[in-house]
PDB file of C-alpha atoms in Angstrom:
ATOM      1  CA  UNK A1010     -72.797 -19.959  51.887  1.00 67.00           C
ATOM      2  CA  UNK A1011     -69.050 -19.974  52.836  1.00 68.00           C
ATOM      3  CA  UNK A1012     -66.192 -17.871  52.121  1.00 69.00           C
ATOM      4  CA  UNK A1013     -65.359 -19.341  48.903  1.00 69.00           C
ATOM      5  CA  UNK A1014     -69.155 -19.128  47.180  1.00 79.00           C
ATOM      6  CA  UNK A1015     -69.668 -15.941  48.377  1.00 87.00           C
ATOM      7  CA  UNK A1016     -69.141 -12.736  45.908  1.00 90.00           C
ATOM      8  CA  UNK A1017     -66.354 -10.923  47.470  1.00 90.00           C
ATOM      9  CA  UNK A1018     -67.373  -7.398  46.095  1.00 93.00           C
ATOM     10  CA  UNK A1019     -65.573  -3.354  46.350  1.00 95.00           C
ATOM     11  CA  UNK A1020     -67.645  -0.841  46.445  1.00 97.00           C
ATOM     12  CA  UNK A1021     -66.399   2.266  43.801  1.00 98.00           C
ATOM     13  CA  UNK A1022     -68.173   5.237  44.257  1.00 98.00           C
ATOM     14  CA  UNK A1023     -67.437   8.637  41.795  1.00 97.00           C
ATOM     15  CA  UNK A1024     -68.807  11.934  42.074  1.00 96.00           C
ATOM     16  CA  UNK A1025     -67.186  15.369  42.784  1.00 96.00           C
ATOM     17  CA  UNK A1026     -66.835  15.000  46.487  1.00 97.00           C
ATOM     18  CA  UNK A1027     -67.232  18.949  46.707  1.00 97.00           C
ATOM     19  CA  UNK A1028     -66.853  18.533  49.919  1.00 97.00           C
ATOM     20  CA  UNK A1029     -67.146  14.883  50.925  1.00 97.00           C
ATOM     21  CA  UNK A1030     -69.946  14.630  53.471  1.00 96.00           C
ATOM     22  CA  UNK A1031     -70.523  12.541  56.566  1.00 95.00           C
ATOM     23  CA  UNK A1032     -73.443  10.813  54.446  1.00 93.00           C
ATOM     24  CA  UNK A1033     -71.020   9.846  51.753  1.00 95.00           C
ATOM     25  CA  UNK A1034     -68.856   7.396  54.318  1.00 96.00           C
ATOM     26  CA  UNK A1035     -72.773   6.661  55.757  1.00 93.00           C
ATOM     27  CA  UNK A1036     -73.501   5.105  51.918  1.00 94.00           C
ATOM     28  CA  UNK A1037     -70.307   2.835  52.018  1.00 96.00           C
ATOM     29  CA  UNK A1038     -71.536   1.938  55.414  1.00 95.00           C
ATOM     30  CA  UNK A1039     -75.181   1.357  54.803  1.00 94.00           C
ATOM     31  CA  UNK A1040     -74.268  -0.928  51.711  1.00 96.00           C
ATOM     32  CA  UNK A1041     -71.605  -2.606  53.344  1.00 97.00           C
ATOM     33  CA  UNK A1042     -73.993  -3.672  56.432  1.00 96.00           C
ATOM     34  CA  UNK A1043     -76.776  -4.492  54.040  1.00 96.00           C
ATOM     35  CA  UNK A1044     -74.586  -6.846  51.659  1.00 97.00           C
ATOM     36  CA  UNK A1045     -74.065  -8.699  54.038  1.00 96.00           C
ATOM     37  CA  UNK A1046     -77.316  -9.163  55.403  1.00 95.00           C
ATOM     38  CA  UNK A1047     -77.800 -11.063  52.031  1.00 94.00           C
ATOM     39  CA  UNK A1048     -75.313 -13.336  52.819  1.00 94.00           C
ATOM     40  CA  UNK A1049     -74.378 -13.253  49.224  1.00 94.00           C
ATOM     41  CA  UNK A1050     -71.879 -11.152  49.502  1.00 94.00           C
ATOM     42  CA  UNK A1051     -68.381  -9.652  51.013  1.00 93.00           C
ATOM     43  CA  UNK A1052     -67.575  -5.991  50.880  1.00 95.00           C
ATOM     44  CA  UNK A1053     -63.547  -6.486  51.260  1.00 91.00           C
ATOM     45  CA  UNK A1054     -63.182  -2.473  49.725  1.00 93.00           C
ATOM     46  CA  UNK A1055     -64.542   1.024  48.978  1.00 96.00           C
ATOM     47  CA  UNK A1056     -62.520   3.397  47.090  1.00 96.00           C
ATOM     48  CA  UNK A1057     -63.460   6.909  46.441  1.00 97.00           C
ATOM     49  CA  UNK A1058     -62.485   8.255  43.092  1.00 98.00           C
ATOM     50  CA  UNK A1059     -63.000  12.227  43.326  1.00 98.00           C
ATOM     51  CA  UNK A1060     -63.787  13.710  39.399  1.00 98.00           C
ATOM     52  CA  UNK A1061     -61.335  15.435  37.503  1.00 97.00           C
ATOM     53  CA  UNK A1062     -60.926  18.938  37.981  1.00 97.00           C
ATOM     54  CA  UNK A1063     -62.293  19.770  33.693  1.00 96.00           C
ATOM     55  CA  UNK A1064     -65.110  18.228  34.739  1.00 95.00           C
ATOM     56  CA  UNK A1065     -66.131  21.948  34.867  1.00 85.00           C
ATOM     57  CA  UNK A1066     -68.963  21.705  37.643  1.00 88.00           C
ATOM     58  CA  UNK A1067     -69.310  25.768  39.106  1.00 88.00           C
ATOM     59  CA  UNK A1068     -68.059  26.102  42.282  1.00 90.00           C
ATOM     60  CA  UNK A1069     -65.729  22.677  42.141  1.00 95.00           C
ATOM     61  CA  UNK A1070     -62.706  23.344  44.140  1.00 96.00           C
ATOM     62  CA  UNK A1071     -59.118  21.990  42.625  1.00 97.00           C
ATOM     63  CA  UNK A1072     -58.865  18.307  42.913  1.00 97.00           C
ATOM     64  CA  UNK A1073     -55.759  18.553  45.731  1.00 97.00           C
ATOM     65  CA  UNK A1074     -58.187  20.145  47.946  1.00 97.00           C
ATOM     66  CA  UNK A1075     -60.812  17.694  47.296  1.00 98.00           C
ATOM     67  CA  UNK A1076     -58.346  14.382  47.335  1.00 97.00           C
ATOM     68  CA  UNK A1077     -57.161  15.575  50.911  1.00 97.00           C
ATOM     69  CA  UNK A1078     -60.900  16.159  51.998  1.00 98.00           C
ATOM     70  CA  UNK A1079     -61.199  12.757  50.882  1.00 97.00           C
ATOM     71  CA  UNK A1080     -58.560  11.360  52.703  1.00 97.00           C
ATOM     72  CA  UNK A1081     -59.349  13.136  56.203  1.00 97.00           C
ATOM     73  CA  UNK A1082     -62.799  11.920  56.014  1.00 97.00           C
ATOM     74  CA  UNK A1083     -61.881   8.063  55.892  1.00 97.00           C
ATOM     75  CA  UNK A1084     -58.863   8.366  57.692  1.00 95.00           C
ATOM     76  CA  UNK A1085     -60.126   6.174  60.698  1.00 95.00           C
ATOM     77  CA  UNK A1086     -61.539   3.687  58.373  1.00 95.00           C
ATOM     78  CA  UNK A1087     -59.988   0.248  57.573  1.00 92.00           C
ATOM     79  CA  UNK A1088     -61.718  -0.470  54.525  1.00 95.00           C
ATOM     80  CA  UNK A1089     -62.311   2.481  52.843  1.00 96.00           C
ATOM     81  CA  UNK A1090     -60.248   4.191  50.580  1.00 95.00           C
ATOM     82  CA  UNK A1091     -59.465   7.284  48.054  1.00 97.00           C
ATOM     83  CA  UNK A1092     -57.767   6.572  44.562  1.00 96.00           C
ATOM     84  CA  UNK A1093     -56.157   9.485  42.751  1.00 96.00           C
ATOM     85  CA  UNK A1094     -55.976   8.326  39.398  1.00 96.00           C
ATOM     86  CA  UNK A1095     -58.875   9.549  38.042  1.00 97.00           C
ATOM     87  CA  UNK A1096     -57.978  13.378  39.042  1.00 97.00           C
ATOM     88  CA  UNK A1097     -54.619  12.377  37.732  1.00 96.00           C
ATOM     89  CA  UNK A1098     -55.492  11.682  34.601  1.00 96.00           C
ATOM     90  CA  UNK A1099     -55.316  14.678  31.288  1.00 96.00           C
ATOM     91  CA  UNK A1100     -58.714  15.136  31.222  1.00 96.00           C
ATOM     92  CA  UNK A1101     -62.318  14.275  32.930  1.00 96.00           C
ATOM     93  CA  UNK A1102     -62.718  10.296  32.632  1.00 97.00           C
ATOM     94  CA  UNK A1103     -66.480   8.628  32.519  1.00 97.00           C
ATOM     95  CA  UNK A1104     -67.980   6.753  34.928  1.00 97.00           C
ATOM     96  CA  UNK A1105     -67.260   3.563  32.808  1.00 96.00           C
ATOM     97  CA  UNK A1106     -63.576   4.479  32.195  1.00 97.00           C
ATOM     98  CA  UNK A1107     -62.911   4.937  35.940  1.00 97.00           C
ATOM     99  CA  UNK A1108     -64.633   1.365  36.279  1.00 97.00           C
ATOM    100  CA  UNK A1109     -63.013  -0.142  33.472  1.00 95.00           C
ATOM    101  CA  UNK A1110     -59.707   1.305  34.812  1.00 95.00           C
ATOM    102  CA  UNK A1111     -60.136  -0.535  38.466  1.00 93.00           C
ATOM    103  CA  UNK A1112     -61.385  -3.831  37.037  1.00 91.00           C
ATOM    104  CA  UNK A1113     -58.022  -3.711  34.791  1.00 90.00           C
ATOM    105  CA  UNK A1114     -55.651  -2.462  37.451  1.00 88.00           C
ATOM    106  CA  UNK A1115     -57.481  -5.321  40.158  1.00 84.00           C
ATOM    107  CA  UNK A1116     -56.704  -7.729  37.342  1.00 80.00           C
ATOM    108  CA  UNK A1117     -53.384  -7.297  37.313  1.00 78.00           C
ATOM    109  CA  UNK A1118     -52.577  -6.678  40.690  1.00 75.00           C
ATOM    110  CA  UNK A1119     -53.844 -10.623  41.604  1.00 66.00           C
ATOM    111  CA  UNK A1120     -53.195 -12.315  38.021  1.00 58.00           C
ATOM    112  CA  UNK A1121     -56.624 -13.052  37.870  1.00 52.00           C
ATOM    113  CA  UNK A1122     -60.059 -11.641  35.865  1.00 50.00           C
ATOM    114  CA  UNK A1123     -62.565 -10.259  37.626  1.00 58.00           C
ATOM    115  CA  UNK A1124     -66.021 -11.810  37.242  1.00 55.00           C
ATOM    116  CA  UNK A1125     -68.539  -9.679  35.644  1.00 54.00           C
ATOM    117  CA  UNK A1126     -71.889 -10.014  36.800  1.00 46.00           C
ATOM    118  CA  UNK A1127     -73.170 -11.021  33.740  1.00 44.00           C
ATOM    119  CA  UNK A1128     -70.921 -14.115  33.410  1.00 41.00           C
ATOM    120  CA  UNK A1129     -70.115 -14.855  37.018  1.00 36.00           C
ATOM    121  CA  UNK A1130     -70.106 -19.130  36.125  1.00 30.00           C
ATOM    122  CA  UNK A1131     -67.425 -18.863  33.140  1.00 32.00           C
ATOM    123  CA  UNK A1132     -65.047 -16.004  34.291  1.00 30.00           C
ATOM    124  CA  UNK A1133     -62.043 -16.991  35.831  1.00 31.00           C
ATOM    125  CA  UNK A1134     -62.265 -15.679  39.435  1.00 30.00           C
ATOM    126  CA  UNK A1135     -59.481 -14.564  42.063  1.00 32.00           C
ATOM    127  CA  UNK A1136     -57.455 -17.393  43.062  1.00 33.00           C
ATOM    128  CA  UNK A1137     -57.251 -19.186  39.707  1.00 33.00           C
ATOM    129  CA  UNK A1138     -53.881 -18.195  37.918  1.00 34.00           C
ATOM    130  CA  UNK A1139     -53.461 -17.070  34.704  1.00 37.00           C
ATOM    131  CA  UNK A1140     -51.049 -18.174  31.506  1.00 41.00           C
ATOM    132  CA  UNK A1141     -49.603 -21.461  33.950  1.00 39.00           C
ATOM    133  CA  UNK A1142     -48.418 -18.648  36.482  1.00 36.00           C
ATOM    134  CA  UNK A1143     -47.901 -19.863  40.180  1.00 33.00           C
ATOM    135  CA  UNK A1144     -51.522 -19.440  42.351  1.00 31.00           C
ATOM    136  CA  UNK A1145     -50.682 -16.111  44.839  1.00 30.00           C
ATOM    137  CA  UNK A1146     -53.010 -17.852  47.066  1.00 30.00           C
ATOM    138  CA  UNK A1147     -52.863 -20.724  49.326  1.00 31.00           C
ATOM    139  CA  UNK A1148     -55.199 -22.646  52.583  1.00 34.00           C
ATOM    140  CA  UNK A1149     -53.145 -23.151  55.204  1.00 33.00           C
ATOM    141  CA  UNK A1150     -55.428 -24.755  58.288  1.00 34.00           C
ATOM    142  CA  UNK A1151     -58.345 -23.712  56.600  1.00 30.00           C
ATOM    143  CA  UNK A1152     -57.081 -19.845  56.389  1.00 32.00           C
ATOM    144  CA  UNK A1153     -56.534 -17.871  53.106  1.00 37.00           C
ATOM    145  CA  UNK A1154     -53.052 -16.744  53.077  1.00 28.00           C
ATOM    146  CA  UNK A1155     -51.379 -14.438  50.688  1.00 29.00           C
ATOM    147  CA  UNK A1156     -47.929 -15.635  49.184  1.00 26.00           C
ATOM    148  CA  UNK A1157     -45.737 -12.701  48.332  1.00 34.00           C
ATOM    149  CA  UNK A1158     -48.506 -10.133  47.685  1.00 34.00           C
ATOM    150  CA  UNK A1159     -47.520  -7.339  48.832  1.00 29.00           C
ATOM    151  CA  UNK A1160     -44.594  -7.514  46.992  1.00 37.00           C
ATOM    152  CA  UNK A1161     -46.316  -8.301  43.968  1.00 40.00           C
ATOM    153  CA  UNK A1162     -48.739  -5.265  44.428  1.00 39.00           C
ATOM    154  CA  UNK A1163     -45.824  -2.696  44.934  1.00 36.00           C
ATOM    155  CA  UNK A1164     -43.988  -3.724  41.519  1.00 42.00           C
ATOM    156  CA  UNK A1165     -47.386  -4.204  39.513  1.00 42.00           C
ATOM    157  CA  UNK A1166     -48.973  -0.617  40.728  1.00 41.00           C
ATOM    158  CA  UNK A1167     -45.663   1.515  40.816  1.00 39.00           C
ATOM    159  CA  UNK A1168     -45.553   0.397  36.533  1.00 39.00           C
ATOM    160  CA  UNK A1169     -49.110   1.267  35.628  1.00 37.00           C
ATOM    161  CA  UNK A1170     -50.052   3.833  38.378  1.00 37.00           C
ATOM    162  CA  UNK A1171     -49.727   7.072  37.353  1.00 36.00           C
ATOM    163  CA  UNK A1172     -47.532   8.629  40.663  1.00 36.00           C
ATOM    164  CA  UNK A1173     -46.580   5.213  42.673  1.00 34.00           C
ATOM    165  CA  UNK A1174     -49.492   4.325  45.523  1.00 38.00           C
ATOM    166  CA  UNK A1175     -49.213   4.248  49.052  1.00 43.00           C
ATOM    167  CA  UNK A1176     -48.902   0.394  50.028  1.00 36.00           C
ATOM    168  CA  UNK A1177     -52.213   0.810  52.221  1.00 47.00           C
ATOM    169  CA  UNK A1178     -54.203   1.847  49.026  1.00 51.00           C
ATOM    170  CA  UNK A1179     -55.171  -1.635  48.349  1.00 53.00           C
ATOM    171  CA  UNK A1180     -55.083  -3.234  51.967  1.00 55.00           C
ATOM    172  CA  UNK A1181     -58.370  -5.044  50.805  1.00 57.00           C
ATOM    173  CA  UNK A1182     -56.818  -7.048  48.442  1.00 57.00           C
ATOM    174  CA  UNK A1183     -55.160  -8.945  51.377  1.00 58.00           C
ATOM    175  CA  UNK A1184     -58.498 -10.320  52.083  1.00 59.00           C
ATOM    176  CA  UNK A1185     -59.697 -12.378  49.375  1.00 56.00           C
ATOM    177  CA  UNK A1186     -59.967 -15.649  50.086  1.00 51.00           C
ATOM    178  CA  UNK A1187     -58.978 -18.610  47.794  1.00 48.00           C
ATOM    179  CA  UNK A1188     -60.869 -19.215  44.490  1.00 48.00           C
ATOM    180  CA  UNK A1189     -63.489 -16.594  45.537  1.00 63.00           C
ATOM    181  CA  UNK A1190     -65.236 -14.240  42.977  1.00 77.00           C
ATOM    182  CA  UNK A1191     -64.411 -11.094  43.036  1.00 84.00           C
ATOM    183  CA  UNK A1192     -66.492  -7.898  41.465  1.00 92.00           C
ATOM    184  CA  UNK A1193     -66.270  -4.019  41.469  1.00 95.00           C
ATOM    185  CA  UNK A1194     -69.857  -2.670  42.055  1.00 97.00           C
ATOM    186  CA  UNK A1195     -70.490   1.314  41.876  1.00 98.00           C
ATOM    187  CA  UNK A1196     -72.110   2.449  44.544  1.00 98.00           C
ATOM    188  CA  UNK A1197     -74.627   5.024  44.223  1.00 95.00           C
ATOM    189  CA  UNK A1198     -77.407   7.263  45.674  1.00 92.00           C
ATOM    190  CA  UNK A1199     -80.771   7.407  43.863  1.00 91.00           C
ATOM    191  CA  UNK A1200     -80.195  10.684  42.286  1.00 90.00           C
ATOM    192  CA  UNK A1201     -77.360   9.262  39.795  1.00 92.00           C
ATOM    193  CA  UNK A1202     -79.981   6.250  38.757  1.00 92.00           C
ATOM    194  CA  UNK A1203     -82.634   8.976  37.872  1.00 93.00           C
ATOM    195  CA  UNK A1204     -79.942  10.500  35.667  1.00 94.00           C
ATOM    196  CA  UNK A1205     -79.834   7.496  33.878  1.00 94.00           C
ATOM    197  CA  UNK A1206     -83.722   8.214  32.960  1.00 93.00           C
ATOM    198  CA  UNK A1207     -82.935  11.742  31.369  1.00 94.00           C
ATOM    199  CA  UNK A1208     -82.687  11.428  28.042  1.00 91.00           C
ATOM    200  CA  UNK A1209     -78.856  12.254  26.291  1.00 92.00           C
ATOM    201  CA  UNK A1210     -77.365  12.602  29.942  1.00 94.00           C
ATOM    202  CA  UNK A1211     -75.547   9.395  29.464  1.00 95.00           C
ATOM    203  CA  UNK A1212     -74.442   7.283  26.415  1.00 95.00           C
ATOM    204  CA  UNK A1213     -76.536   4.135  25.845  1.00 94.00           C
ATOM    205  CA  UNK A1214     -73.203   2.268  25.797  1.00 95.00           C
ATOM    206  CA  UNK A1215     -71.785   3.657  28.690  1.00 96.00           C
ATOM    207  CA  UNK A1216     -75.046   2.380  30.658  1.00 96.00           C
ATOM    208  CA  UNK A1217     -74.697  -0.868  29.416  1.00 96.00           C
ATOM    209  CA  UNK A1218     -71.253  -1.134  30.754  1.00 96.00           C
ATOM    210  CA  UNK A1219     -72.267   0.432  34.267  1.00 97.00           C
ATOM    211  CA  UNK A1220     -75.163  -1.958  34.972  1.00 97.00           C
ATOM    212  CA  UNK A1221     -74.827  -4.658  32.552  1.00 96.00           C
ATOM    213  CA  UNK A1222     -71.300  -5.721  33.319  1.00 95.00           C
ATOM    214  CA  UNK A1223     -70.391  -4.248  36.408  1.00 96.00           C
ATOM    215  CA  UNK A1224     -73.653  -3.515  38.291  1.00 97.00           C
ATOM    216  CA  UNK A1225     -74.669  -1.194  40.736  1.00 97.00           C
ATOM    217  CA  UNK A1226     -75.654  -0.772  44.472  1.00 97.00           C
ATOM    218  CA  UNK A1227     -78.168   1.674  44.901  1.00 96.00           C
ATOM    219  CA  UNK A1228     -78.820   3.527  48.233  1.00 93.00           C
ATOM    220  CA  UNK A1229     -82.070   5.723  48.391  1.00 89.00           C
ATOM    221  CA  UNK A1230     -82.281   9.337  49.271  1.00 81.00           C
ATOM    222  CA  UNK A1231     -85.750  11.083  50.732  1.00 75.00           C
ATOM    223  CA  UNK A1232     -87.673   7.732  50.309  1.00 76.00           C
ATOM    224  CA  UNK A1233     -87.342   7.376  46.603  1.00 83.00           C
ATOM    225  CA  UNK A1234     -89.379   5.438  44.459  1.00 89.00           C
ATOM    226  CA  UNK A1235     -86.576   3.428  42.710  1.00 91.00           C
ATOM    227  CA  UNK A1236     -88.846   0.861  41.435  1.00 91.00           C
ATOM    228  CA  UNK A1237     -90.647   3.815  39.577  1.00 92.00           C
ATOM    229  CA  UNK A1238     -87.367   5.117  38.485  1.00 92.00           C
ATOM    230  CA  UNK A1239     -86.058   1.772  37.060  1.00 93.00           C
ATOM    231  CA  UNK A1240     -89.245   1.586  34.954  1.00 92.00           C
ATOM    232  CA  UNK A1241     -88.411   4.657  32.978  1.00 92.00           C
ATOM    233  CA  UNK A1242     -84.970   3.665  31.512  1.00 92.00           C
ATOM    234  CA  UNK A1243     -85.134   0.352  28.869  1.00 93.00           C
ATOM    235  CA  UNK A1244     -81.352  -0.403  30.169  1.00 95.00           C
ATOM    236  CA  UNK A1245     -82.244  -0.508  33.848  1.00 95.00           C
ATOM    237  CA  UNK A1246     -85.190  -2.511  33.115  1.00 95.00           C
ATOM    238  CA  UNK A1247     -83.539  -4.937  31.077  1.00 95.00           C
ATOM    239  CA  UNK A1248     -80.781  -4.975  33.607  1.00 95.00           C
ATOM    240  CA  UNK A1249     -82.808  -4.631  36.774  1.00 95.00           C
ATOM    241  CA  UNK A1250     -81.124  -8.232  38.636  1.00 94.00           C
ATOM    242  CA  UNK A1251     -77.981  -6.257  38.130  1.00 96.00           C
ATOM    243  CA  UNK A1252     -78.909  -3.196  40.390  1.00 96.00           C
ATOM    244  CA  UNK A1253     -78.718  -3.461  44.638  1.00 96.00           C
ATOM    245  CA  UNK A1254     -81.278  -1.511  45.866  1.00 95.00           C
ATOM    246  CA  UNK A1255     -80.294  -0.685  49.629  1.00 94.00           C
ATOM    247  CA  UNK A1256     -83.763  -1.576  51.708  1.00 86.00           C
ATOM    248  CA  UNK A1257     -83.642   0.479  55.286  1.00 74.00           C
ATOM    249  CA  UNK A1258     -85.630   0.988  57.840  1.00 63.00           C
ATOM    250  CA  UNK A1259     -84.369   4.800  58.466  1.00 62.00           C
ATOM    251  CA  UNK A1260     -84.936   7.189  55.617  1.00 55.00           C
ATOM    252  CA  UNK A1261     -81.661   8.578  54.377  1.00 53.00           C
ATOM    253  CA  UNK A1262     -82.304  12.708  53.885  1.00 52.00           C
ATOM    254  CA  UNK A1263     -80.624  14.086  50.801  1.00 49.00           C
ATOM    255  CA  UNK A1264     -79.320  17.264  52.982  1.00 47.00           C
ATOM    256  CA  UNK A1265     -76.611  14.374  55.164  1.00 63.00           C
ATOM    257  CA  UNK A1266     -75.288  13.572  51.937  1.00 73.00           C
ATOM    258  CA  UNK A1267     -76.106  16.778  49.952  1.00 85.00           C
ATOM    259  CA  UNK A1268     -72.404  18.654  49.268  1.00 91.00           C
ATOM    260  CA  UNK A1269     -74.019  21.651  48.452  1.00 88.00           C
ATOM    261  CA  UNK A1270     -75.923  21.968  51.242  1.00 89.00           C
ATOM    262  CA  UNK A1271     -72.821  21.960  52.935  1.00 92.00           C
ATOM    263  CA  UNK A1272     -71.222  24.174  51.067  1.00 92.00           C
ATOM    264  CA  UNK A1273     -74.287  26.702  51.930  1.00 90.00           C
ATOM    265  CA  UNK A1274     -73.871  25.919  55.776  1.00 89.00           C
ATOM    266  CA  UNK A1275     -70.298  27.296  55.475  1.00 91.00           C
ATOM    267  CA  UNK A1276     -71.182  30.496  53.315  1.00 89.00           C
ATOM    268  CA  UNK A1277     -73.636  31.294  55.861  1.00 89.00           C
ATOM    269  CA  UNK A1278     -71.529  30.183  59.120  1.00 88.00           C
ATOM    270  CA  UNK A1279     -74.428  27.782  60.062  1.00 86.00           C
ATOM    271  CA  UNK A1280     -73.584  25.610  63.030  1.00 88.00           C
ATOM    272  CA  UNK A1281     -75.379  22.704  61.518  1.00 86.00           C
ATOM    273  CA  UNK A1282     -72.455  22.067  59.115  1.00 92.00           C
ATOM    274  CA  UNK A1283     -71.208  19.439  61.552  1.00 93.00           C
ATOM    275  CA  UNK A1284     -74.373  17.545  60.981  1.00 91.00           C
ATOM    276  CA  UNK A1285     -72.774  17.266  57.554  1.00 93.00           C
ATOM    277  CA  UNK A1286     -69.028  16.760  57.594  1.00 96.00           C
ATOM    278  CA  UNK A1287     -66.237  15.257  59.592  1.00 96.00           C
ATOM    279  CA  UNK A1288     -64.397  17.409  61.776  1.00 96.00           C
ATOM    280  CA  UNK A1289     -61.234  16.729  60.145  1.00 97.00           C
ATOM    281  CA  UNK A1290     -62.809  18.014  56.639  1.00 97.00           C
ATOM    282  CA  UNK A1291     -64.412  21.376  58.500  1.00 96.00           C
ATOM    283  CA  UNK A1292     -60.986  21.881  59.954  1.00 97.00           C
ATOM    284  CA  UNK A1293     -58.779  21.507  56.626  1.00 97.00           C
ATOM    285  CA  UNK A1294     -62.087  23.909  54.787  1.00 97.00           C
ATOM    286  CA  UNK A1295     -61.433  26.741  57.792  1.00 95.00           C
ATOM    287  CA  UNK A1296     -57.515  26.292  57.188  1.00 96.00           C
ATOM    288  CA  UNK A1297     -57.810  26.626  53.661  1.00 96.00           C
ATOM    289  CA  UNK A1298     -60.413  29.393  53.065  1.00 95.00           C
ATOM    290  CA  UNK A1299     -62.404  26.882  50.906  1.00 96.00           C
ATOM    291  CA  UNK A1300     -66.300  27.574  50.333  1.00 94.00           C
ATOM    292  CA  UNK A1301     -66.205  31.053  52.235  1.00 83.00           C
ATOM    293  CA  UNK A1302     -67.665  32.997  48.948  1.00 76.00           C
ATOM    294  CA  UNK A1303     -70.958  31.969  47.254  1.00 59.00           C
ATOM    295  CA  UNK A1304     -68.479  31.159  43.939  1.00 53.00           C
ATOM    296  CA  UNK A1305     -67.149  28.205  46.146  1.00 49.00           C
TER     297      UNK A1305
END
């Protein structure tokens, strides 16, 4: 496949982040890496959306801690980044509205509709203007280049953004490539899709909007059996072309990822809490007195 036929995908992943771990960046990574392998696919983004501070989990710290966390921990990366908006927001936002709210914002940043992966042959994709406006994308010697984007991005996110985003926030943009499809997948570790199995956890509707129209990739935790997990939910049957399932060699433990684990290493003063975060992130938790107590 070539530039143009393949999926050019971001990667959205939600959650509390309380703290972000090293096996949180290790998921972007893993799913990245294995996208590719499929040669379907191009992973031009990840964006981090840390839950609002209502969301009224014990023990989460306030969202400026965890938004800094956030940024310290992808700080080197070039791909990877962490979106305020959702912490910004009133009140605690679904997993569907935060995905709903990126595929709307992503549409207006480029002019174009993102494809859904339901109807990836009749959505317009990137590339292809909108209401007779000018393409914001053009080949010159076979390379995609972008015509006045950045200047396009700054105006269109400073109106609907709720504080005005650093320019790098959506560096990723910058590297779709002319009339290529572009899709927001939520990236996930096995745990979430066996919360989709517990009955009342999650609105039927929501679901549908998650997998159906957006789809997910799927990285496994302690060898689980997502096959056997996708049987027990009717939605993630019926939507089961929809869902990535990240195959791997190496068996992912839950404690890399695990936050609370983390947060444990710290209460105790175990050493092994750099197996689990950054150096950056223990730092800023030291400076800031964060996760001493066992209230968090």
């Amino acid at each position: 496949m070539t530039e143009t036929t393949k999926t050019h995908v971001i990667l959205l992943s939600c959650g509390s982040f309380n703290p972000i771990t090293k096996g949180h960046i290790h998921m972007f990574e893993k799913a990245r890496e294995y996208l590719h392998k499929t040669g379907r696919f191009i992973v031009i983004g990840g964006i981090i959306s840390p839950v609002h501070d209502s969301y009224g989990k014990s023990g989460l710290v306030s969202s400026r801690h965890r938004l800094t966390m956030c940024q310290l921990a992808v700080q080197s990366s070039d791909w990877i980044r962490v979106d305020p908006w959702e912490c910004y927001q009133d009140t605690w936002q679904t997993t569907c509205s935060v995905l709903e709210h990126h595929r709307d914002l992503m549409k207006r940043v480029t002019g174009c509709i993102l494809s859904n992966v339901n109807t990836p042959s009749t959505t317009p994709v990137i590339g292809q203007p909108q209401n007779g406006t000018s393409t914001i994308y053009q080949n010159t010697a076979n390379k995609s280049v972008a015509i006045k984007l950045w200047g396009k991005m700054s105006e269109s996110l400073g109106k609907i953004c709720c504080v005005r985003p650093h320019m790098e926030r959506y560096t990723f943009v910058g590297k779709l490539v002319y009339s290529c499809t572009l899709r927001i997948l939520l990236l996930c570790g096995s745990d979430l899709l066996e919360s989709f199995c517990i009955p009342g956890l999650w609105k039927e509707s929501n679901m549908e909007v998650i997998v159906g129209d957006f789809g997910i990739v799927v990285v496994p935790r302690d060898g689980a059996d997502t096959e056997r997990i996708m049987n027990h939910s009717s939605v993630l049957r019926k939507h089961k072309d929809n869902i990535i399932v990240v195959k791997d060699e190496i068996d992912h433990p839950m404690s890399v990822v695990s936050s609370t684990k983390s947060r444990l290493a710290l209460q105790h003063g175990d050493g092994h809490v750099v197996d689990y975060l950054s150096q950056p992130v223990i730092d800023y938790i030291l400076q800031s007195q964060l996760y001493i107590n066992a209230s968090g």
